[in-house]
Coordinates of C-alpha atoms and ligand atoms in Angstrom, one line a residue:
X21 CA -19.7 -6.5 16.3
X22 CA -16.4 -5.2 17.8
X23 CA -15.9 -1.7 19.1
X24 CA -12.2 -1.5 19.4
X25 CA -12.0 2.4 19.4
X26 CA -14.5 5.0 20.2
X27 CA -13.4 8.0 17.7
X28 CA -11.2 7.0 14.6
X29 CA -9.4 9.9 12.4
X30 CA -9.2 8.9 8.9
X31 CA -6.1 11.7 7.3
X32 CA -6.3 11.2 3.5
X33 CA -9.2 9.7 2.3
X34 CA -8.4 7.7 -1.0
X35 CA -8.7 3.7 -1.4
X36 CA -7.4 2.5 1.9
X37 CA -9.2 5.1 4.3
X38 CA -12.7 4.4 2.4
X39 CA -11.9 0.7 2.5
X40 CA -11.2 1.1 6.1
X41 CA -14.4 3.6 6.8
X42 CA -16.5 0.9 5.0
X43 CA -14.8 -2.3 7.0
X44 CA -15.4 -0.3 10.3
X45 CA -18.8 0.4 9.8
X46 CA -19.5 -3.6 8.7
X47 CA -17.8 -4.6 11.8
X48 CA -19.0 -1.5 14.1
X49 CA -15.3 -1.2 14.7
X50 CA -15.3 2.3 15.8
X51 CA -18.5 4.6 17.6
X52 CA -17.4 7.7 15.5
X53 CA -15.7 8.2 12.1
X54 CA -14.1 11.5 11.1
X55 CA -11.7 12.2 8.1
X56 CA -10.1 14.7 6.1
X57 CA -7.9 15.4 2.9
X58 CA -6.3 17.8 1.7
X59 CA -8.1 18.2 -1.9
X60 CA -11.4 20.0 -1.5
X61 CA -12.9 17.8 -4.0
X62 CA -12.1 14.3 -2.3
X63 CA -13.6 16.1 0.7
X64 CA -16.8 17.5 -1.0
X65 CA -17.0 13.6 -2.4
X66 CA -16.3 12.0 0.6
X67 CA -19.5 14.1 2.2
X68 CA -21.5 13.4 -0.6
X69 CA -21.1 9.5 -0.6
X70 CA -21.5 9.8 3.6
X71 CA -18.1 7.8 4.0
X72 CA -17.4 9.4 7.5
X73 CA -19.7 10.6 10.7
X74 CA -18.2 14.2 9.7
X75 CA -15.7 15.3 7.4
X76 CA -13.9 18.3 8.4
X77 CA -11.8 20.9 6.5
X78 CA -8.4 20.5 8.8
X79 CA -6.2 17.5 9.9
X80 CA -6.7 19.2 13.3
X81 CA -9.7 19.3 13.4
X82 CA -10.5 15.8 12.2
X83 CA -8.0 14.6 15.3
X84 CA -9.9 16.0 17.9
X85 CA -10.6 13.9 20.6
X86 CA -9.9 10.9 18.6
X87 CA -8.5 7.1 20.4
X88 CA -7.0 6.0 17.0
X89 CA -5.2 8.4 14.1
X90 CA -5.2 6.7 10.8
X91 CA -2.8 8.4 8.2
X92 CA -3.2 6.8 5.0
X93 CA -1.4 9.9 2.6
X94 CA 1.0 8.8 0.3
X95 CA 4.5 7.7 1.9
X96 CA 6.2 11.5 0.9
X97 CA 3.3 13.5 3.0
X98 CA 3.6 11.3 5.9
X99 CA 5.9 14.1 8.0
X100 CA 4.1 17.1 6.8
X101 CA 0.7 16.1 8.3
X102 CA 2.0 14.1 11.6
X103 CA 3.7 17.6 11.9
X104 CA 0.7 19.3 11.6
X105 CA -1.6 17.0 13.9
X106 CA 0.6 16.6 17.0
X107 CA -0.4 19.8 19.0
X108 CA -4.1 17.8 18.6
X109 CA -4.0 14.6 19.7
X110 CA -5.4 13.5 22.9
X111 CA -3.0 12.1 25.2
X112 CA -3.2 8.2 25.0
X113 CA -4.2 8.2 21.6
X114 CA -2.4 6.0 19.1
X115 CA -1.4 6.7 15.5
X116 CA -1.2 4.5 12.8
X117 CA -0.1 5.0 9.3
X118 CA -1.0 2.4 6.4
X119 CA 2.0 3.7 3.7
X120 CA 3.9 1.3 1.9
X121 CA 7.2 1.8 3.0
X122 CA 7.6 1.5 6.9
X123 CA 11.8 2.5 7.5
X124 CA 10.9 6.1 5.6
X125 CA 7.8 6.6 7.7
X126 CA 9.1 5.7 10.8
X127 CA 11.6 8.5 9.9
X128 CA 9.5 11.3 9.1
X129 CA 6.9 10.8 11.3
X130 CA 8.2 9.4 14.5
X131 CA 9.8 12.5 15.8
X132 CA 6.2 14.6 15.8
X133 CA 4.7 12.1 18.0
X134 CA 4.4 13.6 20.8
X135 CA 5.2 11.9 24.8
X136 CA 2.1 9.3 26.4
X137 CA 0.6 9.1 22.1
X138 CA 1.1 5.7 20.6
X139 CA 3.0 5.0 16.9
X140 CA 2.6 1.6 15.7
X141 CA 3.9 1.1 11.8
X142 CA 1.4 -1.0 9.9
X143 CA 0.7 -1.6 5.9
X144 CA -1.9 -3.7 4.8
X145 CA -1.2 -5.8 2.0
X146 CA -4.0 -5.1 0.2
X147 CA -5.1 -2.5 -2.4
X148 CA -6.3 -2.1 -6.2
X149 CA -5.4 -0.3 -9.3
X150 CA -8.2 2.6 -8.3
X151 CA -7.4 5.6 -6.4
X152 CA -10.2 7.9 -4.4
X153 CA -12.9 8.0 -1.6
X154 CA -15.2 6.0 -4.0
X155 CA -12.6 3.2 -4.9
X156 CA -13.1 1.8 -1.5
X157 CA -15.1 -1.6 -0.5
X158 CA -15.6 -3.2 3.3
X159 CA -14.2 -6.6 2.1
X160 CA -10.8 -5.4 0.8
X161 CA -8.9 -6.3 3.9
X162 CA -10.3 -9.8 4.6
X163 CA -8.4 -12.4 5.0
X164 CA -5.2 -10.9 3.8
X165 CA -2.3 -10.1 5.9
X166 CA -1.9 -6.2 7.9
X167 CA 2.1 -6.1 8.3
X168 CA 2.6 -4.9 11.7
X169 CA 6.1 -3.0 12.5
X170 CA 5.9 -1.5 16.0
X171 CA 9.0 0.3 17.0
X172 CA 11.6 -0.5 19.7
X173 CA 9.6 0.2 23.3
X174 CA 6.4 0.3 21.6
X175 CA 3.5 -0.2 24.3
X176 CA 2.4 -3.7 24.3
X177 CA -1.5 -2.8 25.1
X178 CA -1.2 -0.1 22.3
X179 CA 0.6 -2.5 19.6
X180 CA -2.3 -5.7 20.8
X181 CA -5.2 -3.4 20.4
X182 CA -4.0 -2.3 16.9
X183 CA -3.6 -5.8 15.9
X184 CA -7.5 -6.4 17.1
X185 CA -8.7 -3.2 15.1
X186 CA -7.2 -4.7 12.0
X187 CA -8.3 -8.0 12.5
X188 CA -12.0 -6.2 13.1
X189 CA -11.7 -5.0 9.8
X190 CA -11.1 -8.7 8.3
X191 CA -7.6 -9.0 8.0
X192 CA -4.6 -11.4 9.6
X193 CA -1.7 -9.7 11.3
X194 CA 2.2 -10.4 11.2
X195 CA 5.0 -8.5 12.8
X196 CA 7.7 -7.5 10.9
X197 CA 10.9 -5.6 11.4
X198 CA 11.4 -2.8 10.0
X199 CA 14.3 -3.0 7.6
X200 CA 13.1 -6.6 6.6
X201 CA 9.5 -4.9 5.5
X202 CA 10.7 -2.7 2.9
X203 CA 12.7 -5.7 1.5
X204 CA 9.5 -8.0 1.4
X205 CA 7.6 -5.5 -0.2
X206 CA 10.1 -4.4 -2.8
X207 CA 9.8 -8.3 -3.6
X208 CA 6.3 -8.7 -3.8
X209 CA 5.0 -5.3 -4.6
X210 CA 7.3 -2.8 -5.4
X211 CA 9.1 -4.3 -8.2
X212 CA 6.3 -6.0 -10.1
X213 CA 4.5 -2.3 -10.4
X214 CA 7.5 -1.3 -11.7
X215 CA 8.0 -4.1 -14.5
X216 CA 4.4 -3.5 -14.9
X217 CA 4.9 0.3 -16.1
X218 CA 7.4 -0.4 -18.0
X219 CA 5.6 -3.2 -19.8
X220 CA 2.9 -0.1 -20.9
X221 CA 5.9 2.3 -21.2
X222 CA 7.5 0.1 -23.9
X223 CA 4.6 -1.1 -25.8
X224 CA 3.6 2.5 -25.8
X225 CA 7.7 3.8 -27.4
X226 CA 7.1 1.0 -29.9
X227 CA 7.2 2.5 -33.3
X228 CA 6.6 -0.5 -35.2
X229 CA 3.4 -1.5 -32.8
X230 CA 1.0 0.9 -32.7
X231 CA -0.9 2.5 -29.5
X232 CA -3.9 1.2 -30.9
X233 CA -2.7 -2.3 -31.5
X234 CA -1.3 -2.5 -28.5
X235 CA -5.2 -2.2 -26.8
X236 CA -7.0 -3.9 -29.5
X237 CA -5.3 -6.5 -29.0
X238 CA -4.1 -6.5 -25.2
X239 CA -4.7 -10.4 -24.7
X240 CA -4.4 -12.0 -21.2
X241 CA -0.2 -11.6 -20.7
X242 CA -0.4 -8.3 -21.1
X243 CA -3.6 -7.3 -20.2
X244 CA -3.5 -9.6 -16.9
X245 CA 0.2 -7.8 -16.4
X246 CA -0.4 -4.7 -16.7
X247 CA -3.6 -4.2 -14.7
X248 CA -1.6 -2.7 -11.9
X249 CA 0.3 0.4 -14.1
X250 CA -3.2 1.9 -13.7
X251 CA -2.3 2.3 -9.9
X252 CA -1.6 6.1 -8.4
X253 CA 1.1 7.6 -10.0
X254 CA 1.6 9.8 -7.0
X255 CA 1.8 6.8 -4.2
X256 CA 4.7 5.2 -6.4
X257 CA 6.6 7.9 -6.9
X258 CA 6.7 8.1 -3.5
X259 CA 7.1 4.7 -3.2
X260 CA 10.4 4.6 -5.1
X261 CA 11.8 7.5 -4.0
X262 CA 11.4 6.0 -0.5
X263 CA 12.2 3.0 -0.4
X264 CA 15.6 3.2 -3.1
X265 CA 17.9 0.5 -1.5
X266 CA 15.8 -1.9 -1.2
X267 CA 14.2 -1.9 -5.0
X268 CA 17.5 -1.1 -6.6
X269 CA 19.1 -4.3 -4.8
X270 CA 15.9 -6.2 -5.6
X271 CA 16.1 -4.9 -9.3
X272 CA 19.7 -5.7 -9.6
X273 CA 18.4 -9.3 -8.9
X274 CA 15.5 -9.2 -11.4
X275 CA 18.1 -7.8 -14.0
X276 CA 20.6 -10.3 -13.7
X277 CA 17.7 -13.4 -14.3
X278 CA 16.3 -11.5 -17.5
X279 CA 19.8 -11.2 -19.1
X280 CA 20.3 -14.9 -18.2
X281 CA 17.1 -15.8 -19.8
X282 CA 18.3 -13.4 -22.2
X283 CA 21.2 -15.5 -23.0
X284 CA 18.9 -18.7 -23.2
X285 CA 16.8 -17.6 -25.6
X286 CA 19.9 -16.5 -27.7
X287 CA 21.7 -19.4 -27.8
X288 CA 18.7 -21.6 -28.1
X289 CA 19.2 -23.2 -24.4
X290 CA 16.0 -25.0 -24.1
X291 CA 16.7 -26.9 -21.5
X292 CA 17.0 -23.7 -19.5
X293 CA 14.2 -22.3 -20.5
X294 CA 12.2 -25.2 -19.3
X295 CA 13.9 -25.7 -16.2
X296 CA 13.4 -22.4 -15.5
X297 CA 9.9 -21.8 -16.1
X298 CA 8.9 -25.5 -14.0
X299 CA 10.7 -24.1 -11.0
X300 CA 8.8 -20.9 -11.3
X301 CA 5.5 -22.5 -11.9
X302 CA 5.7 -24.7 -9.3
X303 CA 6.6 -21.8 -6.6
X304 CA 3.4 -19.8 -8.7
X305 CA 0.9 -22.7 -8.1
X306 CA 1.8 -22.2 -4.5
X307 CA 0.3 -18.6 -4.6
X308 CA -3.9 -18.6 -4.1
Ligands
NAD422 P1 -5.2 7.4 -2.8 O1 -4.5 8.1 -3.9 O2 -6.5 6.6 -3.2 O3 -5.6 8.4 -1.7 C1 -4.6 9.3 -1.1 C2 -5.4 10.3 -0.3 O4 -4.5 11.1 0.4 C3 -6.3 11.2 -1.1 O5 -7.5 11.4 -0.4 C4 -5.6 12.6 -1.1 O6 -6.4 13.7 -1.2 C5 -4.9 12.5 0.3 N1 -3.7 13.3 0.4 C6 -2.6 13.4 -0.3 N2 -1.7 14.3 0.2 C7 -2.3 14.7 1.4 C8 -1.9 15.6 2.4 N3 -0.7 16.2 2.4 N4 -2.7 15.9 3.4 C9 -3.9 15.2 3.5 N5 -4.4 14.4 2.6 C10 -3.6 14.1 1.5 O7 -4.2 6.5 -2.1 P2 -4.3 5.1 -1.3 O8 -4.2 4.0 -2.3 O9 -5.5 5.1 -0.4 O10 -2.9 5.1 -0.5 C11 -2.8 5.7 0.8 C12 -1.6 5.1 1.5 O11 -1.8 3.7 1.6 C13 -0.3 5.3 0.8 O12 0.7 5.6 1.7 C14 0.0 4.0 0.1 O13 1.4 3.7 0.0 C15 -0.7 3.0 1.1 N6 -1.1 1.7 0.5 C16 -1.7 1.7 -0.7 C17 -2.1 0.5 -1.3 C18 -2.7 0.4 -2.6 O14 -2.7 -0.6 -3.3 N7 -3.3 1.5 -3.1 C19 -1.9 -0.7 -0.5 C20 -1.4 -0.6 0.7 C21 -0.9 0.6 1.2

């Protein structure tokens, strides 16, 4: 058991904040839990299903008083509600947010932050295809990596004890800068959702392959592909609209290798082909 903070905020309270309410209270993490969001019926849930000490019907209220702010929103409401918290937070506090583009939030919400309150960037890389204050489970952060990106000047103390708090709740932590994040993450995250709905949004504008064909008889390439198009459509939106140069330079990328294996297959280039997929399955055997 490691107390880090005494009273935690939870703003939003879909799969990361109930992931994080449940890790918190494995690891007695935090003395008191609050949260709220915005939609009456995640909050009446969220009571129901006891995921927080209290669950309040304001962002401002939910702040009070609290050591550590958690915004986990989507990436686009970010501004909106560290707008609508600053008057409320206790001086020395520190704010975190968990979205999935870091330049973006660092933008919108940086300026409400208000002088002698802590903002330390952080995204864990960790998540699943469900959405809502029941998706969450206490061991979705362990062992898997919380990218940290504290801002120029941060407050060492602040940035160490937010590095403890996730590591509390299971997870490793790496620094990151700013610019650098968003490219990563376009890499490993942002793009494959992307492929991933359009892989369902082509099999679905097939006319020749039916809908129902398509499920029946889903086998493990496009079944094991897909899984992630189930995700939120509301945090990806956001997630594209946010982070744009980074996934259109990473999609330029992806582009150019599909026409090139494009080519291969058209002109029978076997050799290609193969050499291809050996270098790819070697750098995939890499990945647990
Ligand atoms: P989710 O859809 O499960 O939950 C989002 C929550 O935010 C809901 O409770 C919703 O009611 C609330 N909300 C939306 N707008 C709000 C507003 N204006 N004010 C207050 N509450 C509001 O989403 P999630 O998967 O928990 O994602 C939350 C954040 O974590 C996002 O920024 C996302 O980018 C990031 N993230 C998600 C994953 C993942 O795999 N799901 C992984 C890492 C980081």
């Amino acid at each position: 058991m490691a107390q880090i903070y005494g009273k935690v905020a939870l703003i939003g309270l879909g799969l990361i904040a109930s992931s994080m309410a449940h890790a918190m209270r494995r690891g007695g993490v935090a003395a008191e839990i609050s949260g709220y969001a915005r939609s009456q019926a995640t909050r009446d849930t969220a009571r129901r299903i006891q995921l927080c000490d209290t669950v309040c019907d304001s962002a401002e209220a939910a702040v009070e008083g609290a050591d550590l702010i958690v915004l986990a929103v989507p990436v686009g409401a970010m501004g909106v509600v560290a707008e609508a918290i600053a008057p409320h937070l206790k001086p020395g506090a520190t704010v975190i947010d968990v979205g999935s583009v870091k330049a973006a939030v660092v933008e919108a919400v940086g300026p409400h932050v208000p002088d002698g309150v802590h903002f330390v960037p952080t995204h864990p890389m960790a998540g699943t295809e469900h959405s809502g204050p029941e998706a969450g489970f206490a061991s979705l952060f362990d062992n898997r990596w919380t990218l940290i990106v504290p801002p120029d000047g941060a407050d060492r103390a602040a940035v160490e004890r937010v590095e403890a708090y996730w590591q509390a709740l299971g997870a490793n932590c790496e620094r990151m800068e700013v610019t650098h994040h968003d490219l990563v993450c376009a890499v490993v995250s942002h793009i494959p959702h992307l492929i991933a709905y359009t892989m369902v949004g082509v099999a679905d504008d097939l006319s020749r392959v039916s809908d129902q064909e398509v499920i029946k008889f889903s086998a493990a390439g496009f079944r094991d592909f897909t899984r992630i198009a189930a995700s939120d459509p509301t945090m990806w939106r956001d997630v594209f609209l946010t982070n744009k140069e980074a996934t259109l330079e990473m999609l330029g990328r992806f582009t150019e290798e599909l026409f090139a294996l494009q080519r291969a297959i058209r002109t029978g280039d076997g050799e290609e082909l193969f050499d291809y997929f050996t270098r790819t399955r070697a750098i995939r055997r890499g990945i647990i």
